[in-house]
Short mmCIF file of C-alpha atoms in Angstrom, two decimals:
data_model
loop_
_atom_site.label_atom_id
_atom_site.label_comp_id
_atom_site.label_asym_id
_atom_site.label_seq_id
_atom_site.Cartn_x
_atom_site.Cartn_y
_atom_site.Cartn_z
CA UNK A 28 91.27 33.62 36.04
CA UNK A 29 88.26 35.74 35.59
CA UNK A 30 85.75 36.75 38.18
CA UNK A 31 82.42 38.59 37.18
CA UNK A 32 82.72 41.51 39.51
CA UNK A 33 79.36 43.04 38.53
CA UNK A 34 77.64 39.81 39.74
CA UNK A 35 79.11 39.90 43.37
CA UNK A 36 77.23 41.33 46.50
CA UNK A 37 78.82 44.12 48.48
CA UNK A 38 80.01 41.70 51.11
CA UNK A 39 81.74 39.47 48.46
CA UNK A 40 83.43 42.65 46.66
CA UNK A 41 84.93 43.57 50.33
CA UNK A 42 85.93 40.30 51.26
CA UNK A 43 87.58 39.93 47.69
CA UNK A 44 89.21 43.36 48.19
CA UNK A 45 90.80 42.32 51.44
CA UNK A 46 92.00 39.11 50.02
CA UNK A 47 93.72 41.23 47.35
CA UNK A 48 95.18 43.58 50.01
CA UNK A 49 96.56 40.71 52.02
CA UNK A 50 97.94 39.00 48.91
CA UNK A 51 99.85 42.09 47.84
CA UNK A 52 101.39 42.57 51.32
CA UNK A 53 102.40 38.96 51.56
CA UNK A 54 104.15 39.34 48.00
CA UNK A 55 105.83 42.41 48.91
CA UNK A 56 107.23 40.95 51.97
CA UNK A 57 108.16 37.53 50.22
CA UNK A 58 110.29 39.73 47.79
CA UNK A 59 111.89 41.91 50.56
CA UNK A 60 112.88 38.55 52.20
CA UNK A 61 114.21 37.13 49.06
CA UNK A 62 116.14 40.27 48.29
CA UNK A 63 117.70 40.58 51.71
CA UNK A 64 118.75 36.74 51.60
CA UNK A 65 120.41 37.59 48.23
CA UNK A 66 122.35 40.40 49.81
CA UNK A 67 123.33 38.75 52.71
CA UNK A 68 124.72 36.06 50.64
CA UNK A 69 126.69 38.53 48.61
CA UNK A 70 128.34 40.06 51.67
CA UNK A 71 129.26 36.64 53.27
CA UNK A 72 130.91 35.90 49.91
CA UNK A 73 132.93 39.13 50.08
CA UNK A 74 133.81 38.13 53.58
CA UNK A 75 131.51 40.62 55.61
CA UNK A 76 128.38 40.63 57.44
CA UNK A 77 125.44 42.71 56.35
CA UNK A 78 125.43 44.60 59.68
CA UNK A 79 129.14 45.39 59.19
CA UNK A 80 128.62 47.03 55.67
CA UNK A 81 125.42 48.68 56.72
CA UNK A 82 126.59 49.95 60.19
CA UNK A 83 123.46 48.68 61.87
CA UNK A 84 123.95 46.52 64.96
CA UNK A 85 121.58 43.61 65.47
CA UNK A 86 119.34 44.24 68.57
CA UNK A 87 119.89 41.96 71.39
CA UNK A 88 116.80 39.84 72.36
CA UNK A 89 116.56 39.67 76.24
CA UNK A 90 114.62 36.86 77.96
CA UNK A 91 111.82 37.84 80.29
CA UNK A 92 112.98 38.25 83.96
CA UNK A 93 112.71 35.39 86.39
CA UNK A 94 110.28 35.92 89.22
CA UNK A 95 112.26 36.00 92.78
CA UNK A 96 109.07 37.17 95.04
CA UNK A 97 105.46 35.80 95.24
CA UNK A 98 102.51 37.68 96.95
CA UNK A 99 101.85 36.04 100.25
CA UNK A 100 98.22 36.14 99.72
CA UNK A 101 98.17 34.85 95.99
CA UNK A 102 101.22 32.85 95.03
CA UNK A 103 100.32 33.20 91.33
CA UNK A 104 101.09 37.08 91.59
CA UNK A 105 104.81 37.22 91.30
CA UNK A 106 107.48 40.04 90.94
CA UNK A 107 111.01 39.72 89.49
CA UNK A 108 112.67 42.22 91.68
CA UNK A 109 112.93 44.66 88.81
CA UNK A 110 111.22 48.05 88.39
CA UNK A 111 108.64 49.50 90.61
CA UNK A 112 107.66 47.47 93.66
CA UNK A 113 104.11 46.04 93.44
CA UNK A 114 101.53 47.23 96.03
CA UNK A 115 101.40 43.94 97.67
CA UNK A 116 105.19 43.83 97.98
CA UNK A 117 105.24 47.24 99.63
CA UNK A 118 102.28 46.66 101.97
CA UNK A 119 104.06 43.55 103.26
CA UNK A 120 107.16 45.46 103.72
CA UNK A 121 104.98 47.98 105.69
CA UNK A 122 103.70 45.38 107.86
CA UNK A 123 106.98 44.01 108.86
CA UNK A 124 107.54 41.31 106.58
CA UNK A 125 111.19 41.10 105.07
CA UNK A 126 111.91 40.71 101.40
CA UNK A 127 113.11 36.81 101.95
CA UNK A 128 109.95 35.83 103.63
CA UNK A 129 108.29 36.34 100.19
CA UNK A 130 110.97 35.05 97.96
CA UNK A 131 110.54 32.10 95.78
#
């Protein structure tokens, strides 16, 4: 593949440069994934997991919290009951409402 870069405009050169950078990054990522797969396969063949050998724990992925309370004025505005109370929840409590009144 030959490209006459002297005949390209500045915009075309910059586009080519970004394409080359993306290609290099994706090539490196593919090679890293291939190497990791080979290492994991080797560890499994020896009776270990890669996490056991490296001492790295696998991060646990949490699912998002389920909404428990809804804003009486706007039912699309919800709160799971975790973290800081939203202003609408605190205002409703101050107005005399109970949390059960706003539960979904």
